[in-house]
PDB file of C-alpha atoms in Angstrom:
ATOM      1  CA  UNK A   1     106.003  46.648  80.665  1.00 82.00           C
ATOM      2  CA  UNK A   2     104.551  49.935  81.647  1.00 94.00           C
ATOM      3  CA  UNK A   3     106.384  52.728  80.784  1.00 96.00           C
ATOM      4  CA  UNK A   4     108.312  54.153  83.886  1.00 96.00           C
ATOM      5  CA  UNK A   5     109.752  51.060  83.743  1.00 96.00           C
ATOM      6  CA  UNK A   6     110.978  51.261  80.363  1.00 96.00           C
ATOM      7  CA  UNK A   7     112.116  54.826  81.011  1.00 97.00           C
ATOM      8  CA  UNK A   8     114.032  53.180  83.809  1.00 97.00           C
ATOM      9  CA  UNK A   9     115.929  50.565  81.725  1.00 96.00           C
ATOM     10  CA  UNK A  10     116.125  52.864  78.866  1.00 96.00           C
ATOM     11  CA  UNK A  11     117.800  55.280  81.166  1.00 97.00           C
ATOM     12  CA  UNK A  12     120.001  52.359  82.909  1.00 96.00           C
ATOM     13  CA  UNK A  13     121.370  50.969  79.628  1.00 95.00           C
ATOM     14  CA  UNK A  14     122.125  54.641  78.014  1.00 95.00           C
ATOM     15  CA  UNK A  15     124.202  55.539  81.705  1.00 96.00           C
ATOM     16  CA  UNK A  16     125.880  51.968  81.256  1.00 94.00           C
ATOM     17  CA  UNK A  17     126.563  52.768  78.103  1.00 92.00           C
ATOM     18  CA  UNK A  18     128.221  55.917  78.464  1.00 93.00           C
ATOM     19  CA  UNK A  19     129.816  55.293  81.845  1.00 94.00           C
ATOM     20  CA  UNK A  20     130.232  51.263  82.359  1.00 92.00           C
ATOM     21  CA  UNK A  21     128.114  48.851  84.980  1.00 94.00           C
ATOM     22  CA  UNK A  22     130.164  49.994  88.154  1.00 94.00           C
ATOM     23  CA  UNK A  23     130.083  53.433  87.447  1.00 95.00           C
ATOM     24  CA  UNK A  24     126.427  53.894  86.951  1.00 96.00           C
ATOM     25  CA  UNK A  25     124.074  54.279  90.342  1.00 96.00           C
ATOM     26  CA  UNK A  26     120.698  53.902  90.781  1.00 97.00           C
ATOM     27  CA  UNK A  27     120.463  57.120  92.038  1.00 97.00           C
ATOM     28  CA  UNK A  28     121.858  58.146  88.658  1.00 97.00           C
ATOM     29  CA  UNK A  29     119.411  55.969  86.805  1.00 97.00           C
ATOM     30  CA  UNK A  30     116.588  57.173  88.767  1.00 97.00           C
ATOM     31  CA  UNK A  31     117.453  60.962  87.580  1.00 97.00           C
ATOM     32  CA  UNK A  32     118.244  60.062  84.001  1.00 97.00           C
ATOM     33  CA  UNK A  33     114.962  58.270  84.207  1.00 97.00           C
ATOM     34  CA  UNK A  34     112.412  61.115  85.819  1.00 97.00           C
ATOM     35  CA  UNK A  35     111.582  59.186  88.517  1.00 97.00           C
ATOM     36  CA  UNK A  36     112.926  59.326  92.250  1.00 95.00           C
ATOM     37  CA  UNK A  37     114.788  56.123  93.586  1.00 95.00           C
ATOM     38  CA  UNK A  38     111.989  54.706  95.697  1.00 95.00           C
ATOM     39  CA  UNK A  39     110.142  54.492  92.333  1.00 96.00           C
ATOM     40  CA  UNK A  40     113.150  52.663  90.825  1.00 95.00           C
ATOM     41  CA  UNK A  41     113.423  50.520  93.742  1.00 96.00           C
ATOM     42  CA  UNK A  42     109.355  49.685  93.509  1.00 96.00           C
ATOM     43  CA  UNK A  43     109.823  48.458  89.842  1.00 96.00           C
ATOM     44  CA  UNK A  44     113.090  46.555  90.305  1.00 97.00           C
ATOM     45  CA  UNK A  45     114.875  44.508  92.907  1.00 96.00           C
ATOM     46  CA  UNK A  46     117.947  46.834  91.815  1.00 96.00           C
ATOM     47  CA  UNK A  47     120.965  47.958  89.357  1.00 96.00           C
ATOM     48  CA  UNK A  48     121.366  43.828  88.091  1.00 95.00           C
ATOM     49  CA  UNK A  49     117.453  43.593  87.461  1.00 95.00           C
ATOM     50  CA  UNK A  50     117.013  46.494  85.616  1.00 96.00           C
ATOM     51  CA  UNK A  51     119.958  45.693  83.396  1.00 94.00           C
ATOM     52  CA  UNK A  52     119.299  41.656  82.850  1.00 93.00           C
ATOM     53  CA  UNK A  53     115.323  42.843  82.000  1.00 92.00           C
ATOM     54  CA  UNK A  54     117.448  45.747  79.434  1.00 92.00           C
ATOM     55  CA  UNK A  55     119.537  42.743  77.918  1.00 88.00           C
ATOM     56  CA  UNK A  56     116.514  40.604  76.804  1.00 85.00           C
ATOM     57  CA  UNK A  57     114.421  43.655  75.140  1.00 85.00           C
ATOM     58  CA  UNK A  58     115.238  43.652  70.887  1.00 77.00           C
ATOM     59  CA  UNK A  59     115.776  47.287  71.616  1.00 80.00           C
ATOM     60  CA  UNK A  60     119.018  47.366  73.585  1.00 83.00           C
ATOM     61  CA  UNK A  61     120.434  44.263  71.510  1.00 77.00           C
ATOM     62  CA  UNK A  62     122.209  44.534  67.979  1.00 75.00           C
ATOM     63  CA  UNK A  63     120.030  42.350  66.622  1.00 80.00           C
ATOM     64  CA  UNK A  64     122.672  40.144  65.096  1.00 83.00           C
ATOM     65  CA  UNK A  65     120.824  36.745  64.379  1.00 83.00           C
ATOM     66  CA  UNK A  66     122.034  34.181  61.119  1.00 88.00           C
ATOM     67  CA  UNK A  67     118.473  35.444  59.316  1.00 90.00           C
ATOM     68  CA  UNK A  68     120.633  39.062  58.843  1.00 90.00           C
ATOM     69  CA  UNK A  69     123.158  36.318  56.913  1.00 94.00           C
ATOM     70  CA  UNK A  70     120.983  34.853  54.571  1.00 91.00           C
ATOM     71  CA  UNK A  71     121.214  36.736  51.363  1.00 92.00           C
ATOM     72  CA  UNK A  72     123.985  35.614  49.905  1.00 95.00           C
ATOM     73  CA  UNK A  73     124.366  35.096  46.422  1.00 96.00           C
ATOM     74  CA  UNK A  74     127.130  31.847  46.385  1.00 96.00           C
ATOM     75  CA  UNK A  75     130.138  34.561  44.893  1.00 96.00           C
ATOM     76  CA  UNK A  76     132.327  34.268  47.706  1.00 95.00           C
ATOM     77  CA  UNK A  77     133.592  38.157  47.405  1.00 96.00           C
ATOM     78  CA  UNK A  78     129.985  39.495  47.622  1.00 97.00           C
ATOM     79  CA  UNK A  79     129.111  37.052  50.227  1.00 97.00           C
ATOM     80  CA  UNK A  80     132.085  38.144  52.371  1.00 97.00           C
ATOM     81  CA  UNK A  81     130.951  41.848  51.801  1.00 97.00           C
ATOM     82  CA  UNK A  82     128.052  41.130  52.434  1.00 97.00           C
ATOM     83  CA  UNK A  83     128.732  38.944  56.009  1.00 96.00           C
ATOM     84  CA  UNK A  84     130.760  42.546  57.308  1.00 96.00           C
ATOM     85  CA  UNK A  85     128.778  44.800  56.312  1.00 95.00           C
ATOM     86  CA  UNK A  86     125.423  43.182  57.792  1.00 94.00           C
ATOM     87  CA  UNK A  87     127.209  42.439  61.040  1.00 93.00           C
ATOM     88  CA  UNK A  88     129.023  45.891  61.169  1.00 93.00           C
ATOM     89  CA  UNK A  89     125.820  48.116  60.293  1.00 91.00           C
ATOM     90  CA  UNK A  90     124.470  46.954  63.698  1.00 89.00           C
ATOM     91  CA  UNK A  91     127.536  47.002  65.516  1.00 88.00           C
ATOM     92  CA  UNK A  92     127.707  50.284  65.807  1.00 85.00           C
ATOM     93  CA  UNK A  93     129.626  52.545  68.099  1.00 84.00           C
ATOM     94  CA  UNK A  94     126.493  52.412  70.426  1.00 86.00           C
ATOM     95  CA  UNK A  95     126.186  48.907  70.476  1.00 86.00           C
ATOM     96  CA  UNK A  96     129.946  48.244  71.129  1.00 87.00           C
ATOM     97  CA  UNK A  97     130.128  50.670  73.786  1.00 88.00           C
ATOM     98  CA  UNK A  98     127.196  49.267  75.759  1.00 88.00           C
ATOM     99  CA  UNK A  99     128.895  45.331  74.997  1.00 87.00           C
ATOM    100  CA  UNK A 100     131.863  46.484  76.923  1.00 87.00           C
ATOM    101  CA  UNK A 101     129.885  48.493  79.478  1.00 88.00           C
ATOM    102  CA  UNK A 102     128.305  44.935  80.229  1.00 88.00           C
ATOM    103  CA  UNK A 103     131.266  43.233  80.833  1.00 87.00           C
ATOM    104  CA  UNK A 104     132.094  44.110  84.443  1.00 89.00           C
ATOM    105  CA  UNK A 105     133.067  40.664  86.894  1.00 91.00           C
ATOM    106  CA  UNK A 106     129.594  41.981  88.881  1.00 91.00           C
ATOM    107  CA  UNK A 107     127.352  41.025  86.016  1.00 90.00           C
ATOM    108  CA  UNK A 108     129.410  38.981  83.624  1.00 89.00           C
ATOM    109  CA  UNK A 109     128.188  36.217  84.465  1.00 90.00           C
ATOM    110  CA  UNK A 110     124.437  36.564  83.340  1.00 89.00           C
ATOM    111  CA  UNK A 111     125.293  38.997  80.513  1.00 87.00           C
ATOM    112  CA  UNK A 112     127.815  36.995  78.776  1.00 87.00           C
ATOM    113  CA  UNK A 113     125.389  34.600  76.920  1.00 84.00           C
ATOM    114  CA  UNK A 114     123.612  37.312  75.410  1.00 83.00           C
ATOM    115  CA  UNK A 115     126.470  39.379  74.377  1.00 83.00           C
ATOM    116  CA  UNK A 116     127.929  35.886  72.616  1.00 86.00           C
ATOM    117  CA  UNK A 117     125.061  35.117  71.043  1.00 85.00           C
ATOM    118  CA  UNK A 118     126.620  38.208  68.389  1.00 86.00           C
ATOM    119  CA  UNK A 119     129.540  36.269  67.615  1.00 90.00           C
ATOM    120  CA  UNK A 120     128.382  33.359  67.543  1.00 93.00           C
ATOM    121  CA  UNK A 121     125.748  33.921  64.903  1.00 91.00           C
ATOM    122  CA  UNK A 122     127.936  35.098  62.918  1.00 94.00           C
ATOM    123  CA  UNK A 123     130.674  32.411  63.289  1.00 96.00           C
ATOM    124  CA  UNK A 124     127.890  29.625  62.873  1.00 96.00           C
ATOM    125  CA  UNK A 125     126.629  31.258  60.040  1.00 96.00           C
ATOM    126  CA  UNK A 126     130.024  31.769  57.863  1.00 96.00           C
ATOM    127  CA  UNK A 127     131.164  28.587  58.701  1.00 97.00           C
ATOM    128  CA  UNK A 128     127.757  26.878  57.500  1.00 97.00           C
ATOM    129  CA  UNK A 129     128.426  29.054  54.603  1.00 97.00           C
ATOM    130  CA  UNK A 130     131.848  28.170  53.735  1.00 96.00           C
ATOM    131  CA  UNK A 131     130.832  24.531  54.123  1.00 97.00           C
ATOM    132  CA  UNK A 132     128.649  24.523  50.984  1.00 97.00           C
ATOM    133  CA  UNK A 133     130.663  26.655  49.069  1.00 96.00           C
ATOM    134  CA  UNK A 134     132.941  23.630  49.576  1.00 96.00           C
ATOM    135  CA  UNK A 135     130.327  20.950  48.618  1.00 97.00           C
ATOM    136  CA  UNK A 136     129.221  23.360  45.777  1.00 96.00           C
ATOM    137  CA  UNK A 137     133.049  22.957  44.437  1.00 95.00           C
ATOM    138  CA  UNK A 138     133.498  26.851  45.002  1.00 93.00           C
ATOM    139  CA  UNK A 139     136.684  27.059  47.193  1.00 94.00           C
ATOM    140  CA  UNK A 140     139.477  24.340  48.187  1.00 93.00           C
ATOM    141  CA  UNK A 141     138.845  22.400  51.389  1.00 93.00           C
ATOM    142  CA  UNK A 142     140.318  24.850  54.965  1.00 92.00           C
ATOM    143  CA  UNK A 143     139.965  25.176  58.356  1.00 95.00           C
ATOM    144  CA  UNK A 144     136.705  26.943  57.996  1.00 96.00           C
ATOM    145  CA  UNK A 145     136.056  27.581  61.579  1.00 96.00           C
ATOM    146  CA  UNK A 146     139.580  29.776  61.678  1.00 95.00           C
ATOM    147  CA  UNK A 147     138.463  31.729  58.730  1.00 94.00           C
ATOM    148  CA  UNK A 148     135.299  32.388  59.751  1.00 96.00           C
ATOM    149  CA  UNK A 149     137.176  33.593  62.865  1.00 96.00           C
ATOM    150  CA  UNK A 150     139.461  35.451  60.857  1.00 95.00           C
ATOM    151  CA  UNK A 151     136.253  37.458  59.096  1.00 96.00           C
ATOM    152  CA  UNK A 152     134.737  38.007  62.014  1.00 96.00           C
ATOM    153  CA  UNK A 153     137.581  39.322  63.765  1.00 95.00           C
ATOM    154  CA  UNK A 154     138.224  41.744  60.921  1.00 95.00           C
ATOM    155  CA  UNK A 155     134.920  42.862  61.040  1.00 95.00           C
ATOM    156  CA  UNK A 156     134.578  43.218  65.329  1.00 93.00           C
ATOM    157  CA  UNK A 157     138.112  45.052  64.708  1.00 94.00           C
ATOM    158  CA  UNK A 158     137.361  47.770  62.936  1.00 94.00           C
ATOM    159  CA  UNK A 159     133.923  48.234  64.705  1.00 92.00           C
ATOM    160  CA  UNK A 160     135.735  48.166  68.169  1.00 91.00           C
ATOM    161  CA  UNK A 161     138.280  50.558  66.955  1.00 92.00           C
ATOM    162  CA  UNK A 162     135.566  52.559  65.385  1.00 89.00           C
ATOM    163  CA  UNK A 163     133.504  53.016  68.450  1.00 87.00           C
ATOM    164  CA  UNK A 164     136.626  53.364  70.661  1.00 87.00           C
ATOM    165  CA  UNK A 165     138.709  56.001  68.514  1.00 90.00           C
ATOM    166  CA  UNK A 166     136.338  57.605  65.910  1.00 84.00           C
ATOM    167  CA  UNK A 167     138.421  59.227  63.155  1.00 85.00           C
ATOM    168  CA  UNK A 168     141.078  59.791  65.540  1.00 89.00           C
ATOM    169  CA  UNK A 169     142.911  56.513  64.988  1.00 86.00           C
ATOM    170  CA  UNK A 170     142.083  56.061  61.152  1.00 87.00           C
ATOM    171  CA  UNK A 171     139.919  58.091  58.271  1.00 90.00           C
ATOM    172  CA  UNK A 172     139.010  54.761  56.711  1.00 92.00           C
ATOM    173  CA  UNK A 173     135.770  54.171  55.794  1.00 93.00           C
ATOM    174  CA  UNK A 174     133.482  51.304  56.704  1.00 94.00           C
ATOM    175  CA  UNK A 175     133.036  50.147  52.772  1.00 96.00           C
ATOM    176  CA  UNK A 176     136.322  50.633  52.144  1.00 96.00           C
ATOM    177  CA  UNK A 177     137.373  48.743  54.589  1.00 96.00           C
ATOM    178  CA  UNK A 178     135.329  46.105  53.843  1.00 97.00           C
ATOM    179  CA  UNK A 179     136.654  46.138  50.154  1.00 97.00           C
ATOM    180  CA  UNK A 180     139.813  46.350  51.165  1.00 95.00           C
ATOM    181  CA  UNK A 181     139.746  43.278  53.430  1.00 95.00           C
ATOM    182  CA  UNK A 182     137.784  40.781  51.821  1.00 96.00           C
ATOM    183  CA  UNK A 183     139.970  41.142  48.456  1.00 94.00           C
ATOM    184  CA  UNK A 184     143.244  40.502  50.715  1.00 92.00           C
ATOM    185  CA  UNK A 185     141.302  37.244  52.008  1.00 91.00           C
ATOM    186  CA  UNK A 186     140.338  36.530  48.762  1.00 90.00           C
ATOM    187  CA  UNK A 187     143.514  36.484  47.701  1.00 86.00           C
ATOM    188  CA  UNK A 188     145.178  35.172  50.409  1.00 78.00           C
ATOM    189  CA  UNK A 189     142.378  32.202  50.243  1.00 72.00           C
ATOM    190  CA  UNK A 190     143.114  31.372  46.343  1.00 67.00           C
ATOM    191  CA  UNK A 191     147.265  31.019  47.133  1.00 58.00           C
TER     192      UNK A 191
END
């Protein structure tokens, strides 16, 4: 890719991420990018392209795969810890911001795999991993797909709120949180 290009789609995804899909024009892309909008227009088809080329670069992806899961240690309150925190150091505000920008009915539709491919490593992978802390004799047989959804959901929670509200809504901290959470599973798990 040559680099006005990537100045284009880096310019497209930051405005989409700021201001949402609809909101952001090509003629504001073009301006954030340097170039004028016949340039933009030369590169891409238009506004859809640029984004679904944005999408598929590492770059403007969190980067959530199940190889980020992998370290665990088979103690199922450092595993949990561990499951949040790797998911919710790359879901960050930015990330979470440009997810929802994506989500507009005009582009949905070819966005939506790649923005579930987040959840669904994650689900996959704490599932798999509750599974054979089962066979391992670990923890009691469960639904394990509805607490893996459970996790996750605590964990897309408070990085949703976090990139939504800031401090404003709450002053507590990521690890903390996590701490906080994963004992009241724990214990909730062992009743």
């Amino acid at each position: 890719m040559d680099e006005t290009s990537q100045k284009i789609i880096d310019a497209a995804m930051m405005l989409i991420r700021e201001n949402g899909y609809v909101a952001t024009t090509t003629k504001a892309i073009a301006k954030a990018a340097g170039v004028n909008e016949c340039t933009l227009f030369r590169k891409f088809k238009n506004k859809k392209d640029i984004v679904l080329q944005g999408v598929n670069q590492a770059g403007w992806r969190a980067n959530v795969t199940p190889q980020i899961f992998e370290d665990v240690q088979w103690d199922l309150q450092a595993d949990i810890e561990m499951f949040m925190r790797a998911y919710m150091d790359r879901m960050t505000p930015d990330f979470v911001k440009l997810s929802i920008g994506l989500r507009a009915p005009q582009i949905y539709e070819e966005t939506s795999s790649m923005i579930m491919k987040v959840p669904q490593a994650f689900l996959s992978s704490f599932t798999q991993y509750l599974n054979k802390m089962y066979d391992l004799g670990k923890i009691p047989k469960a639904d394990f797909d509805a607490l893996a959804l459970a996790i996750f959901s605590s964990a897309f929670g408070y990085s949703f709120l976090n990139a939504s509200f800031g401090k404003e809504l709450s002053n507590v901290e990521k690890e903390e949180y996590i701490k906080s959470s994963v004992q009241m599973f724990i214990k909730g798990f062992k009743r």
